[in-house]
């Protein structure tokens, strides 16, 4: 009698089953190990050879993160279990249900999703015994999908696709706008570029894109919105440093600080370097850029290297690995004319770009980050010249990381004179266009202070 071969079949990278299995593993790393989506993708795609497979895994992982609430609720409802075994099966099933949810505009045909989900289980030693359960649950949903959707949407987790505490926090923070803010968080981010003012103008670059068949419009002083995202390699002049990817809200940072040639400027918490590059594009300055992570500071260096040929001026950039609040480790005692304080925050304003954020954060993170923000601002203020400017920036829409932070800072520093600044930039739905949330900026907060000259 021949021995039974129990080894699962090898999944090819070209199959959807392979991408589903990898994407499910990415989601597990985020939810159960606390990894960022980018970190989890880097871990799970090691050894993956084909660009098509890499693209599919990333696409499915981001999709699964954005639809995690629906997927989790359906998994519990239809399986009748609070949690499946082995635990990573929960994320794979949530991904499957997320793909089946929208019957009108599916990412893949329903039968393909079911078939490939079962095949993914078959091709995994971890999930091989669960293929029957996966098949039964997915087909159960398809047999009466409207009823299951209605039942799932009774749960706020499915309704908003975000942790319940996050929804409650948003509702309390912005009672008039919370639903629009949650809606924008679920949308796909637009591709907005910053046109290097040393190379061209926003209007000229938009015309160049339109002539090349890429529909684009000017939405800011240097900001151009593309109707459809394209790879950065397709953007004219990107490799030459003539244009950079940066949301219109983030572009305001360098413009508000308004550096002047010959000034000494500090970019605290600089990574990944978009604002650093923008400061150098606006004036010939001496710029000190800090970040606590050597790896993240490397990204700043890469960004500056790309735009450096366009600068052609008397500029000086010094990159330093340091924590901004620990002055003894980096400051040489020479005061700054301007400081860009883009302090660490929850990232609550950029969830559409980083859908893992609400799932990685915990309610007490807001208070913990607020303490760090206060320490950084108090330390940086002492390095600013009298008459100099400090610009406080967060990519958050929580009051503790915006107006409450700015007020506490000013209360503690009588020599801090508030200047005109946008305050909260809240994402909104664009009712008058088909672009919906996609033409809306990311969520940011800005406060600007001038240090009173000494008397």
XYZ file of C-alpha atoms in Angstrom:
455
model
C 0.000 0.000 0.000
C 1.453 3.384 -1.074
C 2.003 6.005 1.640
C -0.393 8.954 1.493
C 1.318 12.198 0.513
C 0.100 14.799 3.014
C 2.466 17.566 1.913
C 0.421 20.548 0.691
C 0.781 21.561 -2.944
C 3.204 24.416 -3.637
C 1.418 27.624 -4.545
C 2.842 29.513 -7.499
C 3.508 33.248 -7.148
C 1.198 33.880 -10.094
C -1.818 32.535 -8.208
C -4.269 34.640 -6.248
C -4.093 31.969 -3.526
C -0.408 32.781 -2.971
C -1.136 36.500 -2.650
C -4.079 35.853 -0.311
C -1.975 33.688 1.981
C 0.832 36.257 2.118
C -1.541 39.198 2.607
C -3.314 37.334 5.413
C 0.054 36.800 7.097
C 0.785 40.537 6.762
C -2.502 41.371 8.497
C -1.683 38.918 11.288
C 1.675 40.610 11.880
C -0.061 43.981 12.159
C -2.881 42.892 14.454
C -1.093 40.308 16.599
C 2.523 41.494 16.598
C 1.978 45.250 16.452
C 4.032 45.675 13.292
C 3.330 48.569 10.935
C 1.839 47.601 7.600
C 5.070 48.530 5.821
C 7.182 46.474 8.229
C 4.860 43.484 7.925
C 4.897 43.676 4.123
C 8.695 43.815 4.100
C 8.867 40.688 6.298
C 6.307 38.646 4.376
C 7.545 39.493 0.877
C 11.151 38.474 1.419
C 11.998 35.991 -1.282
C 9.010 36.856 -3.473
C 10.459 37.154 -6.958
C 7.841 38.552 -9.309
C 6.703 42.198 -9.357
C 3.136 41.025 -10.065
C 3.052 38.971 -6.869
C 4.579 41.789 -4.821
C 1.985 44.211 -6.175
C -0.890 41.821 -5.504
C 0.213 41.141 -1.920
C 0.533 44.852 -1.149
C -2.810 45.658 -2.763
C -4.599 42.900 -0.851
C -2.931 43.816 2.459
C -4.024 47.454 2.203
C -7.483 46.372 1.055
C -7.776 43.926 3.943
C -6.723 46.583 6.442
C -9.323 49.032 5.125
C -12.076 46.379 5.325
C -10.919 44.643 8.507
C -13.954 45.627 10.575
C -16.436 44.077 8.155
C -14.272 40.993 7.779
C -13.884 40.433 11.503
C -17.601 40.792 12.195
C -18.612 38.440 9.381
C -16.028 35.881 10.461
C -17.523 35.769 13.956
C -21.146 35.818 12.787
C -20.902 33.126 10.139
C -18.455 30.789 11.874
C -20.387 31.120 15.143
C -17.061 31.312 16.997
C -15.481 34.274 18.819
C -12.128 33.244 17.351
C -10.893 30.618 14.898
C -8.015 28.219 15.361
C -5.244 28.667 14.452
C -5.505 32.390 15.225
C -3.993 33.667 11.935
C -6.968 32.057 10.172
C -9.079 34.939 11.508
C -7.166 37.460 9.387
C -7.249 35.293 6.262
C -11.008 34.817 6.583
C -11.542 38.523 7.297
C -9.690 39.294 4.072
C -11.876 36.840 2.176
C -15.109 38.319 3.522
C -13.823 41.814 2.752
C -13.325 40.801 -0.879
C -16.830 39.338 -1.095
C -18.613 42.264 0.585
C -19.119 44.536 -2.437
C -21.077 42.557 -5.031
C -21.558 45.578 -7.314
C -17.898 46.490 -7.701
C -15.869 43.420 -6.721
C -12.091 43.317 -6.855
C -12.346 39.688 -8.041
C -15.338 37.533 -9.052
C -16.934 35.886 -6.016
C -16.362 32.335 -7.262
C -12.679 33.140 -7.829
C -12.305 34.436 -4.272
C -13.905 31.320 -2.768
C -11.920 28.958 -4.977
C -8.594 30.664 -4.278
C -9.254 31.014 -0.547
C -9.830 27.267 -0.319
C -6.763 26.636 -2.463
C -4.742 28.954 -0.185
C -5.753 26.840 2.822
C -4.932 23.659 0.927
C -1.478 25.025 0.117
C -0.686 25.851 3.731
C 0.340 23.355 6.410
C -1.084 25.761 9.013
C -4.540 26.048 7.435
C -4.937 22.755 5.547
C -7.470 21.377 8.041
C -9.513 24.578 7.829
C -10.240 24.457 4.096
C -13.666 22.908 4.703
C -14.565 25.586 7.237
C -13.372 28.346 4.911
C -15.360 26.956 1.999
C -18.542 26.538 4.066
C -18.381 30.015 5.633
C -17.682 31.865 2.403
C -20.407 30.031 0.504
C -22.813 30.582 3.387
C -22.264 34.325 3.002
C -22.843 34.207 -0.756
C -26.099 32.261 -0.377
C -27.686 35.096 1.606
C -25.274 38.016 1.366
C -27.846 40.782 1.854
C -29.024 39.332 5.152
C -25.470 38.839 6.385
C -24.476 42.390 5.408
C -27.494 43.846 7.196
C -26.752 41.831 10.314
C -23.058 42.753 10.251
C -23.787 46.466 9.921
C -25.601 46.410 13.264
C -22.084 46.286 14.709
C -20.193 49.654 14.631
C -17.002 47.743 13.893
C -18.416 46.685 10.519
C -20.193 49.978 9.910
C -17.051 52.111 10.164
C -14.286 49.536 9.609
C -12.407 51.034 12.536
C -11.957 50.047 16.195
C -14.938 51.195 18.267
C -12.799 53.331 20.613
C -11.349 55.192 17.616
C -14.833 55.957 16.292
C -15.909 57.212 19.718
C -12.819 59.397 20.016
C -13.454 60.943 16.622
C -17.108 61.582 17.469
C -16.158 63.312 20.725
C -13.371 65.327 19.069
C -15.401 66.547 16.089
C -19.120 66.217 16.826
C -20.069 68.112 13.650
C -17.670 66.424 11.228
C -16.885 62.981 12.647
C -18.783 60.996 10.000
C -17.060 62.843 7.155
C -13.699 62.286 8.836
C -14.347 58.551 9.207
C -15.523 58.386 5.599
C -12.354 60.029 4.353
C -10.267 57.611 6.418
C -11.789 54.746 4.415
C -11.097 56.327 1.016
C -8.116 55.825 -1.252
C -5.536 58.621 -0.990
C -4.967 60.830 -4.019
C -1.642 61.381 -5.725
C -0.601 64.972 -5.067
C 2.791 66.266 -6.116
C 4.857 69.266 -5.054
C 6.411 71.101 -7.961
C 9.955 72.255 -7.236
C 9.767 76.051 -7.559
C 13.396 76.121 -8.717
C 12.413 74.064 -11.760
C 8.877 75.004 -12.768
C 5.488 76.260 -11.605
C 2.432 74.246 -10.566
C 0.465 75.551 -13.551
C 3.216 74.709 -16.044
C 3.652 71.215 -14.600
C -0.099 70.543 -14.639
C -0.157 71.539 -18.302
C 2.786 69.195 -18.943
C 0.922 66.307 -17.288
C -2.293 67.005 -19.211
C -0.348 67.114 -22.477
C 1.079 63.692 -21.583
C -2.431 62.284 -21.062
C -2.360 62.425 -17.253
C -5.316 64.523 -16.104
C -4.144 66.994 -13.461
C -5.198 70.216 -11.766
C -3.537 72.866 -9.593
C -4.811 72.774 -5.981
C -2.160 74.842 -4.197
C 0.786 77.181 -4.606
C 3.022 74.274 -5.608
C 0.480 71.431 -5.414
C -0.867 69.458 -8.377
C -3.526 66.753 -8.029
C -3.558 63.854 -10.485
C -6.987 62.443 -11.303
C -5.531 58.922 -11.288
C -2.467 57.720 -9.374
C 0.544 56.650 -11.449
C 3.916 55.146 -10.475
C 6.401 57.864 -9.527
C 8.589 56.673 -12.391
C 5.881 57.909 -14.769
C 5.988 61.468 -13.376
C 7.972 63.768 -15.708
C 11.048 65.095 -13.936
C 10.685 62.992 -10.789
C 14.106 61.354 -11.037
C 15.605 64.786 -11.758
C 14.186 66.238 -8.533
C 11.788 68.565 -10.318
C 8.743 67.153 -8.531
C 8.061 65.246 -5.290
C 5.076 63.347 -3.923
C 3.551 65.280 -1.000
C -0.020 65.968 0.068
C -1.249 69.531 -0.247
C -1.741 69.839 3.534
C 1.840 68.765 4.238
C 3.139 71.258 1.667
C 1.954 74.133 3.859
C 4.636 73.418 6.472
C 7.621 74.848 4.614
C 5.510 77.637 3.129
C 4.280 78.754 6.560
C 7.770 78.689 8.082
C 8.852 80.790 5.069
C 12.644 80.327 5.212
C 14.827 83.123 3.844
C 18.224 82.681 2.219
C 21.058 82.839 4.733
C 18.931 81.692 7.686
C 19.760 78.816 10.023
C 16.752 76.471 10.176
C 16.011 73.349 12.248
C 13.840 70.524 10.925
C 13.129 68.485 14.039
C 11.742 64.945 13.504
C 12.575 65.250 9.799
C 11.931 61.779 8.340
C 10.956 60.835 5.702
C 12.209 64.172 4.366
C 9.431 65.678 2.276
C 9.319 68.880 4.316
C 13.137 68.921 4.553
C 13.419 68.967 0.775
C 10.737 71.609 0.467
C 12.615 73.945 2.833
C 15.748 73.621 0.693
C 13.763 74.293 -2.472
C 12.394 77.551 -1.069
C 15.672 79.225 0.006
C 19.442 78.837 0.291
C 19.641 78.005 3.991
C 21.746 76.274 6.595
C 19.514 73.364 7.611
C 19.899 70.950 10.523
C 17.639 67.902 10.200
C 17.091 65.516 13.111
C 15.515 62.117 13.482
C 15.840 59.518 16.208
C 16.080 56.624 13.723
C 19.185 56.092 11.551
C 17.098 54.132 9.046
C 14.505 56.896 8.767
C 17.204 59.539 8.477
C 18.574 57.512 5.576
C 15.291 58.133 3.770
C 15.755 61.869 4.307
C 19.208 61.628 2.735
C 17.803 59.721 -0.252
C 15.128 62.376 -0.802
C 17.624 65.221 -0.643
C 20.062 63.458 -2.942
C 17.339 63.290 -5.600
C 16.517 67.010 -5.504
C 20.074 68.258 -4.851
C 20.931 68.907 -8.546
C 18.075 71.431 -8.753
C 19.185 73.534 -5.800
C 22.280 75.169 -7.286
C 22.649 77.515 -4.366
C 24.497 78.210 -1.161
C 22.827 75.681 1.070
C 24.137 73.480 3.835
C 22.401 70.359 5.215
C 23.489 68.553 8.368
C 21.725 65.300 9.205
C 21.878 64.192 12.831
C 20.564 61.049 14.534
C 19.136 62.387 17.782
C 16.035 62.839 19.889
C 14.989 66.459 19.504
C 14.333 67.000 23.229
C 17.844 65.819 24.240
C 19.669 69.041 23.346
C 23.028 67.928 24.769
C 23.253 65.180 22.151
C 22.987 67.391 19.057
C 22.750 71.170 19.595
C 25.938 73.208 19.174
C 24.540 76.242 21.027
C 24.024 78.356 17.896
C 20.374 79.507 17.864
C 18.004 79.043 14.935
C 16.058 81.610 12.928
C 13.251 79.128 12.333
C 12.185 75.721 13.653
C 9.880 73.210 11.997
C 8.543 71.058 14.848
C 6.720 68.210 13.115
C 6.337 66.300 16.365
C 5.463 62.580 16.745
C 1.710 62.023 16.957
C -1.006 59.387 16.516
C -1.266 60.067 12.778
C -5.044 60.308 13.052
C -5.173 62.655 10.065
C -3.444 60.334 7.596
C -5.344 57.064 8.142
C -6.341 56.793 4.470
C -2.623 56.546 3.635
C -1.835 54.303 6.622
C -4.937 52.200 7.372
C -3.057 50.243 10.034
C -2.804 53.286 12.347
C -6.145 52.914 14.200
C -5.499 49.201 14.729
C -2.015 49.779 16.137
C -2.916 52.644 18.447
C -4.394 52.292 21.932
C -6.530 54.881 23.773
C -3.716 55.783 26.196
C -1.287 56.459 23.314
C -2.751 59.954 22.913
C -1.742 60.996 26.439
C 1.680 59.333 26.128
C 2.426 61.087 22.837
C 1.175 64.389 24.237
C 3.821 64.230 26.979
C 6.536 63.669 24.355
C 5.207 66.548 22.254
C 5.376 68.951 25.218
C 8.942 67.884 26.041
C 10.100 68.416 22.445
C 8.458 71.841 22.112
C 9.806 73.079 25.455
C 13.334 71.980 24.545
C 13.262 73.395 21.017
C 11.981 76.784 22.178
C 15.258 77.376 24.020
C 17.214 76.952 20.761
C 15.249 79.660 18.914
C 16.541 83.191 18.404
C 14.524 86.107 19.788
C 12.389 87.182 16.865
C 12.561 83.680 15.373
C 9.655 81.461 14.360
C 8.582 78.023 15.561
C 6.001 76.152 13.504
C 4.171 73.342 15.308
C 2.906 70.617 12.964
C 1.061 67.364 13.593
C -0.656 65.047 11.121
C -3.380 64.545 13.715
C -6.979 65.683 14.089
C -7.238 64.944 17.813
C -7.513 68.119 19.965
C -4.805 66.918 22.406
C -2.353 66.977 19.493
C -3.618 70.258 18.074
C -5.284 73.260 19.742
C -4.890 71.900 23.293
C -1.186 71.264 22.698
C -0.678 74.730 21.202
C -2.543 76.455 24.042
C -0.576 74.618 26.733
C 2.679 75.549 24.990
C 1.741 79.211 24.802
C 0.545 79.237 28.420
C 3.938 77.885 29.497
C 5.925 80.361 27.386
C 4.904 84.008 27.870
C 7.421 85.026 25.172
C 5.596 82.898 22.540
C 3.454 85.179 20.401
C 0.875 83.353 18.284
C 0.970 84.131 14.559
C -1.609 83.463 11.840
C -1.829 79.740 11.047
C -4.505 77.384 9.680
C -5.082 75.425 12.905
C -6.882 72.199 12.008
C -7.016 71.210 8.361
C -9.927 68.786 8.343
C -10.514 66.399 5.446
C -13.873 67.014 3.810
C -16.056 65.375 1.201
C -16.092 67.313 -2.063
C -19.803 67.249 -2.862
C -19.500 69.211 -6.097
C -17.224 66.783 -7.892
C -16.936 63.124 -8.698
C -13.616 63.042 -6.836
C -15.351 62.721 -3.467
C -12.812 62.581 -0.670
C -9.934 62.155 -3.092
C -9.559 65.890 -3.720
C -9.517 66.516 0.028
C -6.271 67.182 1.921
C -4.924 64.960 4.660
C -5.753 65.963 8.234
C -3.160 68.292 9.799
C -2.765 70.869 12.540
C -0.641 74.016 12.309
C 0.258 76.599 14.961
C 2.902 79.283 14.530
C 4.738 81.237 17.233
C 7.231 84.101 17.171
C 9.692 84.462 20.027
C 9.441 87.942 21.524
C 12.647 89.936 21.032
C 14.563 90.558 24.231
C 14.052 93.982 25.753
